[in-house]
CSV table of C-alpha atoms and ligand atoms in Angstrom, one decimal:
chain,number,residue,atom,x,y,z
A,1,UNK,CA,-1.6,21.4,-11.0
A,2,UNK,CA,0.0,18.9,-8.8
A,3,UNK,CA,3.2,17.2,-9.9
A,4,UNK,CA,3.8,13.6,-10.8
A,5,UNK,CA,4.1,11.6,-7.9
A,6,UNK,CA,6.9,9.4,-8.4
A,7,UNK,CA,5.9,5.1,-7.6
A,8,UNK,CA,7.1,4.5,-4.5
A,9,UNK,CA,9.3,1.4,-5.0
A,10,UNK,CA,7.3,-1.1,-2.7
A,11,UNK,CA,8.4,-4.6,-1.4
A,12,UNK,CA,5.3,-6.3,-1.3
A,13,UNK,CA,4.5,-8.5,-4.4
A,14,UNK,CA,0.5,-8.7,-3.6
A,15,UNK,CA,-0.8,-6.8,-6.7
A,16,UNK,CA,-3.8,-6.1,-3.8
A,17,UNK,CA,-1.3,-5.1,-1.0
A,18,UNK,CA,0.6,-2.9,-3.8
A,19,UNK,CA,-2.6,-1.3,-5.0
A,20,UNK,CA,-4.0,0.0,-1.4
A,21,UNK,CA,-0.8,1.3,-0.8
A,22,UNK,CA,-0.5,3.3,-3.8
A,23,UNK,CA,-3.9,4.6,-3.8
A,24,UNK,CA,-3.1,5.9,-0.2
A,25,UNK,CA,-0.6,8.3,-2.0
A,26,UNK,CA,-2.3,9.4,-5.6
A,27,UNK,CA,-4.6,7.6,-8.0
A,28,UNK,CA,-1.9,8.3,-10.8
A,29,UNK,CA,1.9,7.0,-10.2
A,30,UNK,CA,4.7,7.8,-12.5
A,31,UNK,CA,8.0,5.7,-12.8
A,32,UNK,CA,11.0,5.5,-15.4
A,33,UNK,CA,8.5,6.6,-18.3
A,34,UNK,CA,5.4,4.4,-17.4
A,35,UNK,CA,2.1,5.3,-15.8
A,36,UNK,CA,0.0,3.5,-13.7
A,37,UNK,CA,-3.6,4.0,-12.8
A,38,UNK,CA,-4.6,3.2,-9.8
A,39,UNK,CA,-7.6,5.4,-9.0
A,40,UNK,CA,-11.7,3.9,-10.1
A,41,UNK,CA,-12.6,7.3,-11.8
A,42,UNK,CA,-9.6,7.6,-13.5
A,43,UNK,CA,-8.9,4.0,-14.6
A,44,UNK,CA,-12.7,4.4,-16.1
A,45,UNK,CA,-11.8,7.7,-18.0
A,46,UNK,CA,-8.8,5.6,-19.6
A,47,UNK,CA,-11.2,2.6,-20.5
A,48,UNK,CA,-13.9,5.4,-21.7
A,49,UNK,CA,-11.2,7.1,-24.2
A,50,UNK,CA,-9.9,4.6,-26.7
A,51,UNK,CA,-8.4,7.4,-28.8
A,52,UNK,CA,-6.3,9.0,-26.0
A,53,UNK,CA,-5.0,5.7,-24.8
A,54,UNK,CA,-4.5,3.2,-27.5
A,55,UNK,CA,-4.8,-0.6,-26.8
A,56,UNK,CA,-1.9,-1.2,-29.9
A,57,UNK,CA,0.8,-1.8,-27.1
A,58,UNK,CA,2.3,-4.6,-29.0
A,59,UNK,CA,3.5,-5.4,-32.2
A,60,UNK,CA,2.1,-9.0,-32.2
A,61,UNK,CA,-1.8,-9.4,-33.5
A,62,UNK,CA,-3.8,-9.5,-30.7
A,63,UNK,CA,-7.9,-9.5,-31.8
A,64,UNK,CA,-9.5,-7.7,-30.4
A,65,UNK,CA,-7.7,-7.2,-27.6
A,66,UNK,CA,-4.9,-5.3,-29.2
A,67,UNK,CA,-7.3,-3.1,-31.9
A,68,UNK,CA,-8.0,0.0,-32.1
A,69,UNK,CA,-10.8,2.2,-33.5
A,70,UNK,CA,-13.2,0.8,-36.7
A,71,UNK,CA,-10.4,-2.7,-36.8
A,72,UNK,CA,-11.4,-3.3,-33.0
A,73,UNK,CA,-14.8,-3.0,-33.7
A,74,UNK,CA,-15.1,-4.8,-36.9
A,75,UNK,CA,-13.5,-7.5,-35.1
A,76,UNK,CA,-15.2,-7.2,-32.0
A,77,UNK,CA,-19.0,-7.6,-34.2
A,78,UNK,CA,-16.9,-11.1,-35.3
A,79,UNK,CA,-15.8,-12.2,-31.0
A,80,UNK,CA,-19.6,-11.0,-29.9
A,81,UNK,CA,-21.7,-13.1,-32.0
A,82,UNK,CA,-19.8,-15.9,-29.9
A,83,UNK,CA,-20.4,-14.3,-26.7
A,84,UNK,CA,-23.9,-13.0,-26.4
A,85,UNK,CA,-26.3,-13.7,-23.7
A,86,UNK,CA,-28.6,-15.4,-26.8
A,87,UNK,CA,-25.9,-18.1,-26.8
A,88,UNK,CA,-24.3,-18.0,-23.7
A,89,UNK,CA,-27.2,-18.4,-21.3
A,90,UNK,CA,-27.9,-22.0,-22.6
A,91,UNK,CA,-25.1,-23.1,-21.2
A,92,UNK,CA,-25.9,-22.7,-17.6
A,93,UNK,CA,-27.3,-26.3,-16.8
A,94,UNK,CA,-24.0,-27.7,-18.3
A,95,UNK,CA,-22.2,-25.3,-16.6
A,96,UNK,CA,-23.5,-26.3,-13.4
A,97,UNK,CA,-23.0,-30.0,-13.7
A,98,UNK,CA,-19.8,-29.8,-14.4
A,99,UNK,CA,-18.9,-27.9,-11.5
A,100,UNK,CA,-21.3,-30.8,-9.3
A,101,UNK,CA,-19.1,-33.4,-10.5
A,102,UNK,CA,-16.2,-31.7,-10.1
A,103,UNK,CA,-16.8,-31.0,-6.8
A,104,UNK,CA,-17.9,-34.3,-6.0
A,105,UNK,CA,-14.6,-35.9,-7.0
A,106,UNK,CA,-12.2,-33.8,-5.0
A,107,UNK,CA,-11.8,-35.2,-1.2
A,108,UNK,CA,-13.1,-33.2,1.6
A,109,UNK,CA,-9.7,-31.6,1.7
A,110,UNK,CA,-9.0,-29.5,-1.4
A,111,UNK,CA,-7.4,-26.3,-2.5
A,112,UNK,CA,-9.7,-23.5,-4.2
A,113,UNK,CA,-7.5,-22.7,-7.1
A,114,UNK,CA,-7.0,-26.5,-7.8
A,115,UNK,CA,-10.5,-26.9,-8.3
A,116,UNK,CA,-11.1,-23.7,-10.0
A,117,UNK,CA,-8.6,-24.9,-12.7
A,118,UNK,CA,-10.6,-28.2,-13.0
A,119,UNK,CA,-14.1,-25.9,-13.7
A,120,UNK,CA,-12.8,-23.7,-16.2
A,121,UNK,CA,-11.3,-26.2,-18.6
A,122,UNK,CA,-14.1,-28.7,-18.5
A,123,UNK,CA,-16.3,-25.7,-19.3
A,124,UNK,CA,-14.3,-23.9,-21.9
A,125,UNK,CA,-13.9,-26.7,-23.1
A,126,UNK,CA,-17.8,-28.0,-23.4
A,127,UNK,CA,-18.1,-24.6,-24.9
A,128,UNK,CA,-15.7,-24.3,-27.5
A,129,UNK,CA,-16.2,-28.2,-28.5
A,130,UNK,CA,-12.8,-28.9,-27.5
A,131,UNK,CA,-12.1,-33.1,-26.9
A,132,UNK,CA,-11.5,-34.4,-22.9
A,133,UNK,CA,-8.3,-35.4,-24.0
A,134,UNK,CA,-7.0,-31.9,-24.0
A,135,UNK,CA,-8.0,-31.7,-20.4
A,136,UNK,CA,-4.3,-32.9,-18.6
A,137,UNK,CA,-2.5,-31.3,-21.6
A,138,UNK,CA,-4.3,-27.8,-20.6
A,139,UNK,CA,-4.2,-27.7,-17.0
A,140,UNK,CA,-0.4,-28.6,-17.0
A,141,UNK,CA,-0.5,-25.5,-19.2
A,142,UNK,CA,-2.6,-23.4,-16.7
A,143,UNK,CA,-0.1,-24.2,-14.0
A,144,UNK,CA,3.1,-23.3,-16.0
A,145,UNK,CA,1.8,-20.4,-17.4
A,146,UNK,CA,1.5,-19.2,-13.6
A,147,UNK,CA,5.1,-20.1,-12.9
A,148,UNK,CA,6.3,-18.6,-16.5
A,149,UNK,CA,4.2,-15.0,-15.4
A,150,UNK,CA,5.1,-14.8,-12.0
A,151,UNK,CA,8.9,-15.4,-12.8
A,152,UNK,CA,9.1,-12.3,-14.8
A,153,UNK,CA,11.2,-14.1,-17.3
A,154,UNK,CA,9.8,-13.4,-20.7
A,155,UNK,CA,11.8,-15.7,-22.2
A,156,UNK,CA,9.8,-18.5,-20.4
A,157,UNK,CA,6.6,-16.9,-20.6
A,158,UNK,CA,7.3,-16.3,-24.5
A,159,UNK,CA,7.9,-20.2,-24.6
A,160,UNK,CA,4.7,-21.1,-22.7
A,161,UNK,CA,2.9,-18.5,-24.9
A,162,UNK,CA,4.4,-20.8,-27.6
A,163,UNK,CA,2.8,-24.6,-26.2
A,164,UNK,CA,-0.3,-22.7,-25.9
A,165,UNK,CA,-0.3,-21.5,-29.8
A,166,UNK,CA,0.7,-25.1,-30.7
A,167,UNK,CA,-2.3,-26.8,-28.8
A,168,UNK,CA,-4.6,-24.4,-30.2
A,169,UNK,CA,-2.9,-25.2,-34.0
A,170,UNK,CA,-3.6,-28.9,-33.0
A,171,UNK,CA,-7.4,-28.3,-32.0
A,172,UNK,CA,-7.6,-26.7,-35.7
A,173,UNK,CA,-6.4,-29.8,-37.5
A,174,UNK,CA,-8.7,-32.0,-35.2
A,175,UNK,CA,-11.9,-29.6,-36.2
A,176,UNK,CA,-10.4,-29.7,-39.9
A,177,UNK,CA,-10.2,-33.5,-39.9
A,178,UNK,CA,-13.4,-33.8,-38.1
A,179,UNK,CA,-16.0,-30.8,-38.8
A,180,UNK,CA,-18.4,-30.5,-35.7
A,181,UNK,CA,-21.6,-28.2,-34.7
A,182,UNK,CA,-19.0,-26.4,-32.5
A,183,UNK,CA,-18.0,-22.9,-32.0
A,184,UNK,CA,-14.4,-23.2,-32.8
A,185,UNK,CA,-15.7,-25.0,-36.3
A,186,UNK,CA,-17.9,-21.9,-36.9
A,187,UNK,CA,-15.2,-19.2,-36.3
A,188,UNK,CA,-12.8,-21.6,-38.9
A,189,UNK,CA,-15.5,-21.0,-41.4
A,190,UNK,CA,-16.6,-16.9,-40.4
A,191,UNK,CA,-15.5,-14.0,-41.9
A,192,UNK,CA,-15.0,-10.2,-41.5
A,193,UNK,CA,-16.2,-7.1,-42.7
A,194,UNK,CA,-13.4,-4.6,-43.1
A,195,UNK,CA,-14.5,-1.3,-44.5
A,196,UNK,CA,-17.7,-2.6,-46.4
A,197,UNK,CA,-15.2,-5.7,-47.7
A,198,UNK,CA,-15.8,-9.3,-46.6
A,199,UNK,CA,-13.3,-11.9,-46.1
A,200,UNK,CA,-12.9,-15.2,-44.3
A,201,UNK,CA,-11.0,-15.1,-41.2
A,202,UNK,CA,-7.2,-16.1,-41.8
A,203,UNK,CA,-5.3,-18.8,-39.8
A,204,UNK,CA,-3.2,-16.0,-37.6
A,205,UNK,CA,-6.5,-14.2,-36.5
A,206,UNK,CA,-8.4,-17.5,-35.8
A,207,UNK,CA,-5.2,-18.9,-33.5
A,208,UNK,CA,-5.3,-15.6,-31.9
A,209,UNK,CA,-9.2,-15.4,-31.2
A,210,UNK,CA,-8.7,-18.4,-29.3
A,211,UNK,CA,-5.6,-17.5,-27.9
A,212,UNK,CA,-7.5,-14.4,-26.3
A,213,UNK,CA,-10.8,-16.7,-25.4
A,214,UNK,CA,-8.8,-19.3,-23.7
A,215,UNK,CA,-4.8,-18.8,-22.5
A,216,UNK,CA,-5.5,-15.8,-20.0
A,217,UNK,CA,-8.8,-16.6,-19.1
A,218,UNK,CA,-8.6,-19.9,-18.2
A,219,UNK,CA,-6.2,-18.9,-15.5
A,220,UNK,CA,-8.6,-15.8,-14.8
A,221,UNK,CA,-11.6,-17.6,-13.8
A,222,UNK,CA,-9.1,-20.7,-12.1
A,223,UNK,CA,-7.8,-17.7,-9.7
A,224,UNK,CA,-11.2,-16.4,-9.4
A,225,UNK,CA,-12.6,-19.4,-8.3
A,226,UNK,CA,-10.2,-19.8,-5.7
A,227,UNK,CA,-11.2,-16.3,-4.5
A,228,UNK,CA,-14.8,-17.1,-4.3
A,229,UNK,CA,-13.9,-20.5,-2.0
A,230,UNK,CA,-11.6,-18.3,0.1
A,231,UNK,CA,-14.7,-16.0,1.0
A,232,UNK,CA,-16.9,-18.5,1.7
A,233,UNK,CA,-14.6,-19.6,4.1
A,234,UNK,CA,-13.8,-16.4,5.5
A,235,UNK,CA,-17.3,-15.0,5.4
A,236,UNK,CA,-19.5,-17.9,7.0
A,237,UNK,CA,-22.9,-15.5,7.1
A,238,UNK,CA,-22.7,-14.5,3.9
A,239,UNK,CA,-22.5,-17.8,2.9
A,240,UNK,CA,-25.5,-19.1,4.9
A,241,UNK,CA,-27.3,-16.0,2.9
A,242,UNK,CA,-26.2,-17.0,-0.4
A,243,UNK,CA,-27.5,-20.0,0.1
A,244,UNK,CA,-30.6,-19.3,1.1
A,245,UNK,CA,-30.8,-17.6,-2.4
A,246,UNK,CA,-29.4,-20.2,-4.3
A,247,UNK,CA,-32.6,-20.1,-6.5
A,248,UNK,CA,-32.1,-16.5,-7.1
A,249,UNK,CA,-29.1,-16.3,-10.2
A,250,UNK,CA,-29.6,-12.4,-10.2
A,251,UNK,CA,-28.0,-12.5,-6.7
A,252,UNK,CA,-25.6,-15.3,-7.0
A,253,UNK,CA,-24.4,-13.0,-9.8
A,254,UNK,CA,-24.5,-9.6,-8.4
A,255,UNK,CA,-22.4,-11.3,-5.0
A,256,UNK,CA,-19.4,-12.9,-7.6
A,257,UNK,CA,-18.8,-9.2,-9.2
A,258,UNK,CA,-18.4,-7.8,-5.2
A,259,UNK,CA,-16.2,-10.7,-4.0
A,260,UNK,CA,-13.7,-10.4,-7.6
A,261,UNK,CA,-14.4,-6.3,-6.7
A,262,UNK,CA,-12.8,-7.0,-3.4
A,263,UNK,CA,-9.6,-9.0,-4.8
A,264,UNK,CA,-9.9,-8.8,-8.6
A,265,UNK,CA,-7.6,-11.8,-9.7
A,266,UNK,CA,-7.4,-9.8,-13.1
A,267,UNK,CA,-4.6,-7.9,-12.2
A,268,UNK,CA,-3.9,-5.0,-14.9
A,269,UNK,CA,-3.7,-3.9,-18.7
A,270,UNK,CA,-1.6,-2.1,-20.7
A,271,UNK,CA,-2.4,1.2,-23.4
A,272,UNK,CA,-0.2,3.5,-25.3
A,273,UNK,CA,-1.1,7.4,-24.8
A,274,UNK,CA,-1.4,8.6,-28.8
A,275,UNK,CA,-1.2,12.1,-27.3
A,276,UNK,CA,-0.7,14.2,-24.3
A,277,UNK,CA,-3.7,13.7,-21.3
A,278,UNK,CA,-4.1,15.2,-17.8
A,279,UNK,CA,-5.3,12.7,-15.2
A,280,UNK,CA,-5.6,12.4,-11.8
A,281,UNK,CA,-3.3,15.7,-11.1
A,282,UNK,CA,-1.0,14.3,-13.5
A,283,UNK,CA,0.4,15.6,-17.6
A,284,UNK,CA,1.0,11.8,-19.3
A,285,UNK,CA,3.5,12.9,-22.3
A,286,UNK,CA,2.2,11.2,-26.0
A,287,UNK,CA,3.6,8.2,-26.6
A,288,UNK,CA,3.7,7.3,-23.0
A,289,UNK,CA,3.2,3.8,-21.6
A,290,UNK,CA,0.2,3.5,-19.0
A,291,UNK,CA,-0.9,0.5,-17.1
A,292,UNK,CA,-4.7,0.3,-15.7
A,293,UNK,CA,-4.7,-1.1,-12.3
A,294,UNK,CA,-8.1,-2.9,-12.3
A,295,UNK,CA,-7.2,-4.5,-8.7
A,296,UNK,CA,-6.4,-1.0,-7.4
A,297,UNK,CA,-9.1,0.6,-9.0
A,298,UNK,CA,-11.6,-1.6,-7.4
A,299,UNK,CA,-10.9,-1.0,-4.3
A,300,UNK,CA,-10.5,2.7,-4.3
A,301,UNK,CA,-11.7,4.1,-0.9
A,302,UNK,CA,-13.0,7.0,-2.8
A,303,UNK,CA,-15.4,4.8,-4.5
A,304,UNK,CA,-16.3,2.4,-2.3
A,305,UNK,CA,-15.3,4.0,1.4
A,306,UNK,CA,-13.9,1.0,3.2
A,307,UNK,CA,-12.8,-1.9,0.5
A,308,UNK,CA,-13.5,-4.9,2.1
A,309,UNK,CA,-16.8,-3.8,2.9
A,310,UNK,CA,-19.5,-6.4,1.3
A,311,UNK,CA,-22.1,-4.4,-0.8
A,312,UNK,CA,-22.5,-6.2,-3.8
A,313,UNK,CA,-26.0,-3.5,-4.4
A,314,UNK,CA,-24.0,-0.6,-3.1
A,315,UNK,CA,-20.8,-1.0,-5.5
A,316,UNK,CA,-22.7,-2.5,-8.7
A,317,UNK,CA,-21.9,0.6,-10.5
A,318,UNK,CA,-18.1,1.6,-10.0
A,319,UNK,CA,-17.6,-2.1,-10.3
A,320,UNK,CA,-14.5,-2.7,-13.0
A,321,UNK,CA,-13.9,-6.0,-12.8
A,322,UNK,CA,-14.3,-6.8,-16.3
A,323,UNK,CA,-13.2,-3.8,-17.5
A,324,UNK,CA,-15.4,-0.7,-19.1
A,325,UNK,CA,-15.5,1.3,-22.2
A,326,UNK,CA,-15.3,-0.5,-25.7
A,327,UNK,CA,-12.8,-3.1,-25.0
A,328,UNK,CA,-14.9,-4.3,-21.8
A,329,UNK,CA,-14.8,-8.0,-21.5
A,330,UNK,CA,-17.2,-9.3,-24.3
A,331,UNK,CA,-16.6,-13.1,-22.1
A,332,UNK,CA,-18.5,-11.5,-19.1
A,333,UNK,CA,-21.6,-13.8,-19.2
A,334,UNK,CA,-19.9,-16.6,-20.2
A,335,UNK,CA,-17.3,-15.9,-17.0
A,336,UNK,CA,-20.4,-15.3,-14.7
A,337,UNK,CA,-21.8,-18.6,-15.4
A,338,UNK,CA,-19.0,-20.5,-15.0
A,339,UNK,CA,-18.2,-19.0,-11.7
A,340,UNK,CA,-22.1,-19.2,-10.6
A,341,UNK,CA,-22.0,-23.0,-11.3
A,342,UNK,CA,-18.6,-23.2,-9.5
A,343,UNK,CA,-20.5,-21.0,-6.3
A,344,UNK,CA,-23.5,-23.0,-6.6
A,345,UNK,CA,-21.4,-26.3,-6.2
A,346,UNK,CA,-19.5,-24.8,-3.3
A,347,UNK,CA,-22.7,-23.8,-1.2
A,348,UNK,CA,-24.5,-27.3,-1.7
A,349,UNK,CA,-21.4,-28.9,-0.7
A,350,UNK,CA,-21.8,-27.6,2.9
A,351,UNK,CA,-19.5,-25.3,4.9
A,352,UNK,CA,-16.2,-24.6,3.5
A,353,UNK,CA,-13.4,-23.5,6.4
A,354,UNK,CA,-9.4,-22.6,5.7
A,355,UNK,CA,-7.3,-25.6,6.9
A,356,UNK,CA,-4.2,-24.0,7.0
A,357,UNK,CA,-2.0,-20.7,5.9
A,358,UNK,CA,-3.3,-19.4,2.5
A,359,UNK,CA,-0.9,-17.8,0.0
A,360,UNK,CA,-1.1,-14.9,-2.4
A,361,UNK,CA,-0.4,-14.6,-5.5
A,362,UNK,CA,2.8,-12.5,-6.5
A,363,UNK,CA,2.2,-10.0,-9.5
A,364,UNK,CA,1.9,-9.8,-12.1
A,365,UNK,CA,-0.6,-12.5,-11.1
A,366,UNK,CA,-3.9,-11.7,-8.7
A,367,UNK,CA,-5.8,-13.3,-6.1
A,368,UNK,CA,-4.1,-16.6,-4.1
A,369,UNK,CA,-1.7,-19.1,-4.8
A,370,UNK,CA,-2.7,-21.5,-2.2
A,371,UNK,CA,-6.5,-22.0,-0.7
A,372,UNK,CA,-6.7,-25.1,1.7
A,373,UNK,CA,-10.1,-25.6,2.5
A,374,UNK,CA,-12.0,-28.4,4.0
A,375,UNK,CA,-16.0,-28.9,3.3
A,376,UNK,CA,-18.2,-29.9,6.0
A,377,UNK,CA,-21.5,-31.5,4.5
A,378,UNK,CA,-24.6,-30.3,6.3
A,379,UNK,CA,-27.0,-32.3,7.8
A,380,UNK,CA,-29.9,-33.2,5.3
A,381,UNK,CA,-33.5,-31.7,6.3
A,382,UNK,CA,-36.4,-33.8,5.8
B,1,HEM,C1,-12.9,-13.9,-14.2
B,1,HEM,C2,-12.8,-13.8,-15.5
B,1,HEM,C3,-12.5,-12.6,-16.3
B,1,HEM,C4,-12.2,-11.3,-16.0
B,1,HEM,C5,-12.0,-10.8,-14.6
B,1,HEM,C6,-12.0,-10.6,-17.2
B,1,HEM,C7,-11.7,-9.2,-17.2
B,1,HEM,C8,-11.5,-8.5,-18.4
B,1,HEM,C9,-11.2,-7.1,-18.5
B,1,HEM,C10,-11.0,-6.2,-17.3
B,1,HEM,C11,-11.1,-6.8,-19.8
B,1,HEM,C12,-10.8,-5.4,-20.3
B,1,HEM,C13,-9.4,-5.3,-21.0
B,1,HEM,C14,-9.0,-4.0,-21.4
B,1,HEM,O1,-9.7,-3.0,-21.2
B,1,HEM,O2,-7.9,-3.9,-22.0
B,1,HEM,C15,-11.3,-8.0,-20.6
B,1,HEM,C16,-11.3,-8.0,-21.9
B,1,HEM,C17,-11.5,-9.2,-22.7
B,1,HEM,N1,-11.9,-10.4,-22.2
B,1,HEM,FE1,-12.2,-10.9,-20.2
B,1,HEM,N2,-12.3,-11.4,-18.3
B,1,HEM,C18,-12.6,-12.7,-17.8
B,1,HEM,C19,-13.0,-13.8,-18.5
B,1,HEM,C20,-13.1,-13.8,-19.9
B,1,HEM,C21,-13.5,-14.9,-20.7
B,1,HEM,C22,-14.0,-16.2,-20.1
B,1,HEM,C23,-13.4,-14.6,-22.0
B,1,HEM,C24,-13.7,-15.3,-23.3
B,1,HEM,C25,-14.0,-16.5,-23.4
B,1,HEM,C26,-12.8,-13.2,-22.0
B,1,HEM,C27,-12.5,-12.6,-23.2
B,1,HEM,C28,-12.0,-11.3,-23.2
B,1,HEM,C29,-11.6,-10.6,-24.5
B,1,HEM,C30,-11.6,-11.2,-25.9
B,1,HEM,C31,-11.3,-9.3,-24.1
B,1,HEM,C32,-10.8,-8.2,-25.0
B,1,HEM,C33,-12.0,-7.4,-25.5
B,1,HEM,C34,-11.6,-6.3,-26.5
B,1,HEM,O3,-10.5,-5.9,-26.6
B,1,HEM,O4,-12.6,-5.8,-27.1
B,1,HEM,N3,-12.7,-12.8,-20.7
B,1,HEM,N4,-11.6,-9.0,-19.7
């Protein structure tokens, strides 16, 4: 059995840069009393086995994300009935008209992320029946919530945890006050079935059902965005195919998971060993703290051979980019669309080319900081 390989300590601060060179050494790393899974089979296994590596990491209520067992499912019936395809897919032609007119008012010169932040709160915001005027209010939040996680200082990303909670408590009393045919009015009024018992949601759970909706997610599919944009730029032929398919959503779709599998913005999650497991060469103690490196894991070489290497076919299946087992990302469709309307925008917008140096993100945060692009219109055909 091989031995724990102690983490290397590494200077780079690209969660992509610090994943490939990991992986080069062992797809399990062990440091000061936390794991961290770097490897695609084994951060699957971890996923796969919810009662070796418990999702109860914190002590503050977390639904679904930090559930366990029956609780996470009963819960996760209650999240799903908001997420499903049936619902979801209607969405679409909004979806895509908000990215148009997004698109359409930013100049020729733009960065990827900026407009990536403008798309996902106009369209969380269509869906959850949230009011325009929260718009400025949220993407100041989007932004400081980036500076609060990539300081590192939870003090500040405690606080900015806190604005969120407050804006969410504010959208409550504005659906209380005003009772609309709107998702976030539904879940106010839903219940849950807890061992055969029904009983409307409380305050805490509905505050965090948002919270998990919304606060990381907006930022996820901002930063995703902006990976998408920096793509197209970088990868004019693939562009030029994508939008000769641009009538094709099955495509469109399947080419989004392979450019976020190539730099997942999504960086990591956390679980809690509730007893002892071997993995990847390595004996995690019980108790033990273990972090799944979705970044890492999606670009394993052992998975995928070389990781920048476009298959979006090819890769379909190791794909993790939203996750696996039974807390897999219920928001996947709803994620999809939103990005395929953003894509969509981008490729009938012309040719998109970098303008200047691009920045990456630092961790704990994926993906880039900075994408200046500039779009070139094309030439109408007659
Ligand atoms: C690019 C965008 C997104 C990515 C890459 C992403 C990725 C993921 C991943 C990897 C997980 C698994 C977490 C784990 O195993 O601990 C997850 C869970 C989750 N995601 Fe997403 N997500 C995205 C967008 C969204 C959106 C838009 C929503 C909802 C509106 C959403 C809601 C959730 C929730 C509630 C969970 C927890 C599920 C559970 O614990 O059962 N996500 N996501």
């Amino acid at each position: 059995m091989a031995r724990p390989h102690q983490q290397r300590r590494l200077m780079a601060a690209d969660a992509r840069e610090i994943g490939d060179r990991a992986l080069s050494h062992c797809p399990v790393s062990h440091d000061q009393g936390s794991w961290t899974v770097w490897g695609n089979e084994e951060a699957r296994r971890v996923a796969e086995d919810p009662e070796t590596y418990s999702s109860r990491v914190s002590a503050h209520l977390s639904v679904p994300n930090g559930m366990d067992g029956e609780l996470h499912g009963q819960f996760r019936e209650v999240v799903d009935r908001y997420l499903s395809d049936a619902v979801i897919l209607p969405l679409y032609p909004s979806f895509e008209r908000i990215a148009e007119t997004a698109y359409a008012s930013l100049g020729d010169e733009f960065d990827g992320n900026e407009f990536g932040r403008i798309v996902a709160v106009r369209c969380q915001s269509a869906w959850l029946g949230w009011d325009p005027s929260y718009e400025e209010e949220l993407l100041a939040w989007i932004t400081a919530n980036r500076d609060a996680t990539r300081s590192g200082d939870r003090r500040r990303t405690a606080a900015v945890a806190a604005d969120f909670t407050a804006i969410i408590r504010r959208i409550l009393i504005d659906h209380r006050l005003h009772r609309r045919d709107d998702p976030t009015s539904s879940l106010m009024a839903d219940t849950v079935t807890i061992s055969g018992f029904e009983r409307a949601l409380t305050e805490e759970e509905i505050v965090s059902i948002l919270r998990n909706w919304t606060s990381g997610d907006l930022g996820s599919i901002a930063s995703a965005i902006g990976v998408v944009a920096h793509f197209l730029a970088t990868h004019q032929s693939i562009a030029d195919e994508l939008r000769d398919q641009i009538d094709n959503p099955r495509a469109l779709d399947l080419a989004l998971d392979e450019m976020l599998r190539i730099d997942d913005p999504f960086v990591s999650n956390r679980r809690i060993t509730t007893r002892s497991a071997s993995l990847g060469g390595c004996e995690i103690p019980a108790r033990s703290r273990v972090t799944i490196h979705w970044t890492s894991a999606n670009r394993d070489p052992r998975a995928f051979g070389y990781p920048d290497g476009y298959d979006p076919c090819g890769h379909q299946s190791r794909n993790l980019v939203y996750g696996a087992g039974p807390h897999a990302c219920p928001g996947r469709t709803l994620s999809t669309l939103e990005l395929r309307g953003a894509l969509v925008a981008m490729l009938r917008g012309g040719d998109l080319a970098l303008t200047g140096a691009c920045e990456r993100e630092r961790i704990p945060v994926g993906g880039w900081a900075k994408v200046p692009v500039r779009r070139t219109p094309r030439p109408v055909s007659l």
